[in-house]
Coordinates of C-alpha atoms in Angstrom, one line a residue:
X41 CA 55.3 -18.7 28.7
X42 CA 51.9 -19.0 27.0
X43 CA 51.3 -22.0 24.8
X44 CA 51.6 -21.6 21.1
X45 CA 48.6 -22.1 18.7
X46 CA 50.2 -25.0 16.9
X47 CA 47.0 -26.7 15.7
X48 CA 46.0 -23.5 13.9
X49 CA 49.3 -23.1 12.1
X50 CA 49.6 -23.7 8.3
X51 CA 53.2 -22.8 8.0
X52 CA 55.9 -23.4 10.7
X53 CA 59.5 -22.2 10.4
X54 CA 62.1 -23.8 12.5
X55 CA 65.5 -22.1 12.7
X56 CA 68.7 -23.8 13.9
X57 CA 71.8 -21.9 13.0
X58 CA 74.5 -23.8 15.0
X59 CA 76.2 -27.2 14.7
X60 CA 75.5 -30.7 13.4
X61 CA 75.4 -32.1 16.9
X62 CA 72.9 -29.6 18.1
X63 CA 70.6 -30.3 15.2
X64 CA 70.8 -34.1 15.9
X65 CA 69.8 -33.3 19.5
X66 CA 66.8 -31.4 18.2
X67 CA 65.2 -34.4 16.5
X68 CA 63.1 -35.3 19.5
X69 CA 61.7 -31.7 19.5
X70 CA 61.0 -31.9 15.8
X71 CA 59.2 -35.2 16.2
X72 CA 57.0 -33.7 18.9
X73 CA 56.3 -30.7 16.7
X74 CA 55.2 -32.8 13.8
X75 CA 52.9 -34.8 16.1
X76 CA 51.4 -31.5 17.6
X77 CA 50.9 -29.9 14.2
X78 CA 50.2 -32.7 11.7
X79 CA 48.6 -30.5 9.1
X80 CA 51.2 -27.8 9.1
X81 CA 54.0 -27.4 6.5
X82 CA 57.2 -27.4 8.6
X83 CA 60.2 -25.7 7.0
X84 CA 63.7 -26.0 8.6
X85 CA 66.1 -23.1 8.0
X86 CA 69.7 -24.4 8.5
X87 CA 73.3 -23.6 7.6
X88 CA 74.3 -25.4 4.5
X89 CA 76.8 -27.7 6.4
X90 CA 74.0 -29.2 8.6
X91 CA 71.3 -29.4 5.9
X92 CA 72.0 -33.1 5.2
X93 CA 71.2 -34.2 8.7
X94 CA 67.4 -34.2 8.3
X95 CA 67.4 -35.7 4.8
X96 CA 64.6 -38.1 4.5
X97 CA 63.0 -37.3 7.8
X98 CA 59.2 -37.2 7.8
X99 CA 58.9 -34.6 10.5
X100 CA 60.2 -31.8 8.2
X101 CA 58.7 -31.0 4.9
X102 CA 61.2 -28.6 3.4
X103 CA 64.8 -27.7 4.2
X104 CA 66.2 -24.3 3.1
X105 CA 69.7 -22.9 3.8
X106 CA 70.8 -19.5 4.7
X107 CA 74.1 -17.9 3.5
X108 CA 76.9 -16.6 5.8
X109 CA 75.6 -13.8 8.0
X110 CA 77.7 -11.3 6.2
X111 CA 76.0 -12.3 2.9
X112 CA 72.4 -12.0 4.1
X113 CA 70.8 -9.9 1.3
X114 CA 67.5 -8.2 1.0
X115 CA 66.4 -10.8 -1.5
X116 CA 67.1 -13.5 1.1
X117 CA 64.9 -11.6 3.7
X118 CA 62.2 -11.2 1.0
X119 CA 62.3 -15.0 0.5
X120 CA 62.1 -15.6 4.2
X121 CA 59.0 -13.4 4.6
X122 CA 57.6 -15.1 1.5
X123 CA 57.3 -18.3 3.5
X124 CA 54.3 -16.7 5.3
X125 CA 55.1 -18.5 8.5
X126 CA 52.4 -18.5 11.1
X127 CA 55.0 -19.6 13.7
X128 CA 58.8 -19.2 13.8
X129 CA 60.7 -21.2 16.3
X130 CA 64.2 -20.1 17.3
X131 CA 65.6 -23.5 18.2
X132 CA 69.2 -22.4 18.9
X133 CA 69.9 -19.7 21.6
X134 CA 71.9 -17.5 19.3
X135 CA 71.4 -13.9 18.3
X136 CA 71.3 -14.6 14.5
X137 CA 68.6 -17.2 15.2
X138 CA 66.4 -14.7 17.0
X139 CA 67.0 -12.1 14.3
X140 CA 66.0 -14.5 11.5
X141 CA 62.8 -15.4 13.5
X142 CA 61.9 -11.8 13.8
X143 CA 62.8 -11.1 10.1
X144 CA 60.5 -13.9 9.0
X145 CA 57.5 -11.7 10.0
X146 CA 55.8 -14.6 11.7
X147 CA 53.2 -13.3 14.2
X148 CA 54.1 -15.9 16.7
X149 CA 57.8 -16.4 17.4
X150 CA 58.9 -18.8 20.1
X151 CA 62.3 -19.8 21.6
X152 CA 64.5 -19.8 24.7
X153 CA 67.5 -17.8 25.8
X154 CA 70.2 -17.9 28.5
X155 CA 70.1 -15.3 31.3
X156 CA 73.9 -15.0 31.1
X157 CA 73.4 -12.8 28.1
X158 CA 71.3 -9.9 29.6
X159 CA 71.1 -7.7 26.5
X160 CA 70.0 -10.7 24.3
X161 CA 67.5 -11.6 27.0
X162 CA 66.0 -8.1 26.9
X163 CA 65.9 -8.1 23.1
X164 CA 64.1 -11.5 23.1
X165 CA 61.5 -10.3 25.5
X166 CA 60.9 -6.9 23.9
X167 CA 61.4 -7.6 20.2
X168 CA 62.6 -10.9 18.8
X169 CA 60.2 -13.4 20.4
X170 CA 56.6 -13.3 21.3
X171 CA 56.8 -16.5 23.4
X172 CA 60.0 -17.1 25.4
X173 CA 61.5 -18.9 28.3
X174 CA 64.9 -18.8 29.9
X175 CA 67.5 -21.0 31.5
X176 CA 70.0 -19.8 34.1
X177 CA 72.9 -22.2 33.4
X178 CA 75.6 -20.1 35.1
X179 CA 73.6 -19.9 38.4
X180 CA 73.1 -23.7 38.3
X181 CA 76.8 -24.2 37.7
X182 CA 77.8 -21.9 40.5
X183 CA 75.5 -23.7 42.9
X184 CA 76.8 -27.1 41.8
X185 CA 73.4 -28.2 40.6
X186 CA 72.9 -30.7 37.8
X187 CA 72.6 -29.1 34.3
X188 CA 69.9 -30.2 32.0
X189 CA 71.0 -31.9 28.8
X190 CA 70.2 -30.0 25.6
X191 CA 67.6 -32.6 24.8
X192 CA 65.9 -31.9 28.1
X193 CA 66.1 -28.1 27.6
X194 CA 64.4 -28.5 24.2
X195 CA 61.8 -30.7 25.9
X196 CA 61.0 -27.9 28.4
X197 CA 60.5 -25.6 25.5
X198 CA 58.3 -28.1 23.8
X199 CA 56.1 -28.5 26.8
X200 CA 55.9 -24.8 27.4
X201 CA 54.7 -24.4 23.9
X202 CA 51.9 -26.9 24.6
X203 CA 53.5 -29.9 22.9
X204 CA 53.6 -33.5 24.2
X205 CA 57.3 -34.5 24.5
X206 CA 56.9 -38.3 24.9
X207 CA 59.7 -39.6 22.6
X208 CA 63.0 -38.1 23.5
X209 CA 65.1 -40.5 21.5
X210 CA 67.4 -39.2 18.8
X211 CA 66.6 -40.0 15.2
X212 CA 68.8 -40.3 12.2
X213 CA 67.3 -42.3 9.4
X214 CA 69.6 -43.9 6.8
X215 CA 68.2 -44.7 3.4
X216 CA 68.2 -48.3 2.0
X217 CA 71.2 -47.3 -0.2
X218 CA 73.1 -46.0 2.9
X219 CA 72.3 -49.1 4.8
X220 CA 73.7 -51.1 1.9
X221 CA 76.8 -48.9 1.9
X222 CA 77.2 -49.6 5.6
X223 CA 77.0 -53.4 5.1
X224 CA 79.6 -53.2 2.4
X225 CA 82.0 -51.4 4.7
X226 CA 81.4 -54.0 7.4
X227 CA 82.3 -56.8 4.9
X228 CA 85.6 -55.1 4.2
X229 CA 86.7 -54.6 7.8
X230 CA 87.6 -56.9 10.6
X231 CA 85.3 -56.5 13.6
X232 CA 85.3 -54.9 16.1
X233 CA 85.6 -51.6 14.3
X234 CA 86.5 -48.5 16.3
X235 CA 86.0 -45.1 14.7
X236 CA 88.4 -42.5 15.9
X237 CA 87.3 -38.9 15.2
X238 CA 90.2 -36.5 14.6
X239 CA 90.0 -33.0 15.9
X240 CA 92.7 -30.4 16.4
X241 CA 91.9 -30.5 20.1
X242 CA 93.6 -33.8 20.3
X243 CA 96.9 -31.9 20.3
X244 CA 96.0 -29.9 23.5
X245 CA 97.5 -30.4 26.9
X246 CA 100.9 -31.8 25.7
X247 CA 99.6 -34.3 23.2
X248 CA 101.7 -34.8 20.1
X249 CA 101.3 -36.8 16.9
X250 CA 103.3 -39.6 18.5
X251 CA 100.6 -39.7 21.3
X252 CA 98.0 -40.1 18.6
X253 CA 100.0 -43.0 17.0
X254 CA 100.1 -44.7 20.5
X255 CA 96.4 -44.0 20.8
X256 CA 95.6 -45.8 17.5
X257 CA 97.7 -48.8 18.5
X258 CA 96.1 -49.0 21.9
X259 CA 92.6 -48.8 20.4
X260 CA 93.4 -51.8 18.2
X261 CA 94.7 -53.8 21.2
X262 CA 91.9 -52.8 23.6
X263 CA 89.2 -53.4 21.1
X264 CA 90.5 -57.0 20.8
X265 CA 92.3 -56.8 17.5
X266 CA 89.8 -55.2 15.2
X267 CA 90.3 -52.2 12.9
X268 CA 90.5 -48.5 13.5
X269 CA 88.8 -46.1 11.1
X270 CA 90.0 -42.5 11.4
X271 CA 87.6 -39.9 10.2
X272 CA 88.2 -36.2 9.8
X273 CA 87.0 -33.0 8.1
X274 CA 88.7 -30.3 6.1
X275 CA 89.8 -28.5 9.2
X276 CA 91.8 -31.6 10.2
X277 CA 93.4 -32.3 6.8
X278 CA 96.9 -31.3 7.9
X279 CA 96.6 -33.2 11.2
X280 CA 95.4 -36.3 9.2
X281 CA 98.4 -36.0 6.8
X282 CA 100.8 -35.7 9.7
X283 CA 99.2 -38.7 11.5
X284 CA 99.3 -40.8 8.3
X285 CA 103.0 -40.1 7.9
X286 CA 103.7 -40.9 11.6
X287 CA 101.8 -44.1 11.4
X288 CA 103.8 -45.2 8.3
X289 CA 107.0 -44.4 10.1
X290 CA 106.0 -46.3 13.2
X291 CA 104.7 -49.3 11.4
X292 CA 105.5 -50.0 7.7
X293 CA 102.5 -50.8 5.5
X294 CA 103.4 -54.5 5.5
X295 CA 102.9 -54.5 9.2
X296 CA 99.7 -56.3 10.4
X297 CA 98.8 -53.4 12.7
X298 CA 99.2 -50.8 10.0
X299 CA 96.8 -52.7 7.7
X300 CA 94.1 -52.3 10.3
X301 CA 94.2 -48.5 10.2
X302 CA 92.2 -46.6 7.6
X303 CA 91.9 -42.8 7.2
X304 CA 88.7 -41.5 5.7
X305 CA 88.4 -37.8 5.4
X306 CA 86.3 -35.0 3.9
X307 CA 83.2 -37.1 3.5
X308 CA 79.9 -35.4 3.3
X309 CA 77.5 -35.9 6.3
X310 CA 75.7 -38.9 4.9
X311 CA 78.9 -40.7 4.0
X312 CA 80.2 -39.8 7.5
X313 CA 77.1 -41.3 9.0
X314 CA 77.6 -44.5 7.0
X315 CA 81.1 -44.8 8.4
X316 CA 79.9 -44.4 11.9
X317 CA 77.1 -46.8 11.4
X318 CA 79.6 -49.5 10.3
X319 CA 81.4 -49.1 13.7
X320 CA 81.1 -51.0 16.9
X321 CA 82.5 -48.2 19.0
X322 CA 83.4 -44.5 18.6
X323 CA 86.2 -42.6 20.3
X324 CA 85.9 -38.8 19.8
X325 CA 86.6 -35.4 21.4
X326 CA 83.6 -33.3 22.4
X327 CA 82.3 -32.6 18.9
X328 CA 79.2 -33.4 16.8
X329 CA 80.6 -36.9 16.4
X330 CA 79.5 -37.6 20.0
X331 CA 75.9 -37.0 19.0
X332 CA 76.1 -38.7 15.6
X333 CA 77.4 -41.8 17.4
X334 CA 74.5 -41.6 19.9
X335 CA 71.9 -41.2 17.2
X336 CA 73.2 -44.4 15.6
X337 CA 73.2 -46.2 18.9
X338 CA 77.0 -46.7 19.0
X339 CA 78.8 -47.0 22.3
X340 CA 81.1 -44.0 22.6
X341 CA 84.1 -42.8 24.6
X342 CA 83.7 -39.0 24.7
X343 CA 86.9 -37.0 25.6
X344 CA 86.4 -33.5 27.1
X345 CA 88.7 -30.6 27.7
X346 CA 89.1 -29.9 31.5
X347 CA 88.2 -26.2 31.2
X348 CA 84.7 -27.0 29.8
X349 CA 84.1 -30.4 31.2
X350 CA 81.8 -29.5 34.0
X351 CA 79.2 -28.1 31.6
X352 CA 79.8 -30.2 28.5
X353 CA 79.7 -33.6 30.3
X354 CA 76.2 -32.7 31.3
X355 CA 74.6 -30.5 28.7
X356 CA 76.1 -32.4 25.7
X357 CA 76.8 -35.9 27.0
X358 CA 76.1 -38.8 24.8
X359 CA 72.4 -39.3 24.9
X360 CA 70.7 -42.6 25.7
X361 CA 73.7 -44.7 24.6
X362 CA 76.4 -46.7 26.5
X363 CA 79.3 -44.3 27.0
X364 CA 82.2 -43.2 29.1
X365 CA 83.1 -39.6 29.6
X366 CA 86.9 -38.9 29.9
X367 CA 88.4 -35.6 31.0
X368 CA 91.9 -35.0 29.7
X369 CA 94.6 -34.1 32.1
X370 CA 98.0 -32.5 31.5
X371 CA 99.6 -36.0 31.4
X372 CA 98.9 -37.5 27.9
X373 CA 99.8 -41.0 29.1
X374 CA 97.3 -40.9 32.0
X375 CA 94.6 -39.6 29.7
X376 CA 95.3 -42.3 27.2
X377 CA 95.1 -45.0 29.8
X378 CA 91.7 -43.7 30.9
X379 CA 90.5 -43.9 27.2
X380 CA 91.7 -47.4 26.9
X381 CA 90.1 -48.5 30.2
X382 CA 86.8 -46.8 29.1
X383 CA 86.9 -48.7 25.7
X384 CA 87.6 -52.0 27.5
X385 CA 84.6 -51.4 29.8
X386 CA 82.3 -50.7 26.8
X387 CA 83.5 -53.9 25.1
X388 CA 82.9 -55.9 28.2
X389 CA 79.5 -54.4 28.8
X390 CA 78.5 -55.1 25.2
X391 CA 79.6 -58.7 25.5
X392 CA 77.6 -59.2 28.7
X393 CA 74.5 -57.6 27.1
X394 CA 74.8 -59.9 24.1
X395 CA 75.2 -62.9 26.3
X396 CA 72.1 -61.9 28.4
X397 CA 70.1 -61.4 25.1
X398 CA 71.1 -64.9 23.9
X399 CA 70.1 -66.5 27.2
X400 CA 66.7 -64.7 27.0
X401 CA 66.2 -65.9 23.5
X402 CA 67.1 -69.5 24.4
X403 CA 64.6 -69.4 27.3

């Protein structure tokens, strides 16, 4: 792959059409891009539900959103071409991303693709992209080789484009108002605070609502008696309602343990980030919550489904943060014990780290 003329660019379009977690993992790339093209205007084209992730970040000048792919109109494509991008970067390896890069009319279009999609690979080489590289993930999996994390894959793309990729830390900047909201939440809750992210995948492999009730109680105990904040989105509203009812039946509201459980749902991304920032630990299935926790430097227990664990525990593991990766089994009780043990280890590790820090300060 030839390097990209970044220093000559006046307008750069970055396209990421997938998920919140992937966009968070892209922040090291975006920081490197800003450093490599300080004079260029950088526009991020994102789905509406991820657009708040980069709010307030200095490495992007403008954020625009695109409608659902079945609502892409000629006026949208006219607007896209009207950006007059010199360079379009397809930052997610998805067909819609490549098509949008091509539709932008940018003379230089860079990105990467996976060789497991041969037709897409051909189209990237022949039409969609002018500068491309590939990763053969399936081959590496078959050979039992380590899989590069997504942050590292984006780093390889950055270096191939001619960028220095020196800072690979995740970035998620909270405003002073959001920091204040975080502090207010902390004042209202008893530490240590554990955030439990709901997802419908919790009910796979024999798990029931009663198992989730047991999980909540165990998290309170193994986190040394703090509080559990349960967060969820619109897709988990029914699960959250069922869990709330089951928690009330298991422990009446007057019960001390019940008073330490709080459900917070349907927050927007910035509110969700404040909730996570107020936590001491996060327990979550393999979702964007893993990467939100990592960006906010929160120790995390990440729970993976067995059928995808080999890939996901490598390519999308919590990045540069204390963590434990748990693979669920068909025995909910055994899986739960692994989660509790992992949380205990993170609590102990944090206590040791704080003690060492205090000793260093004293000396």
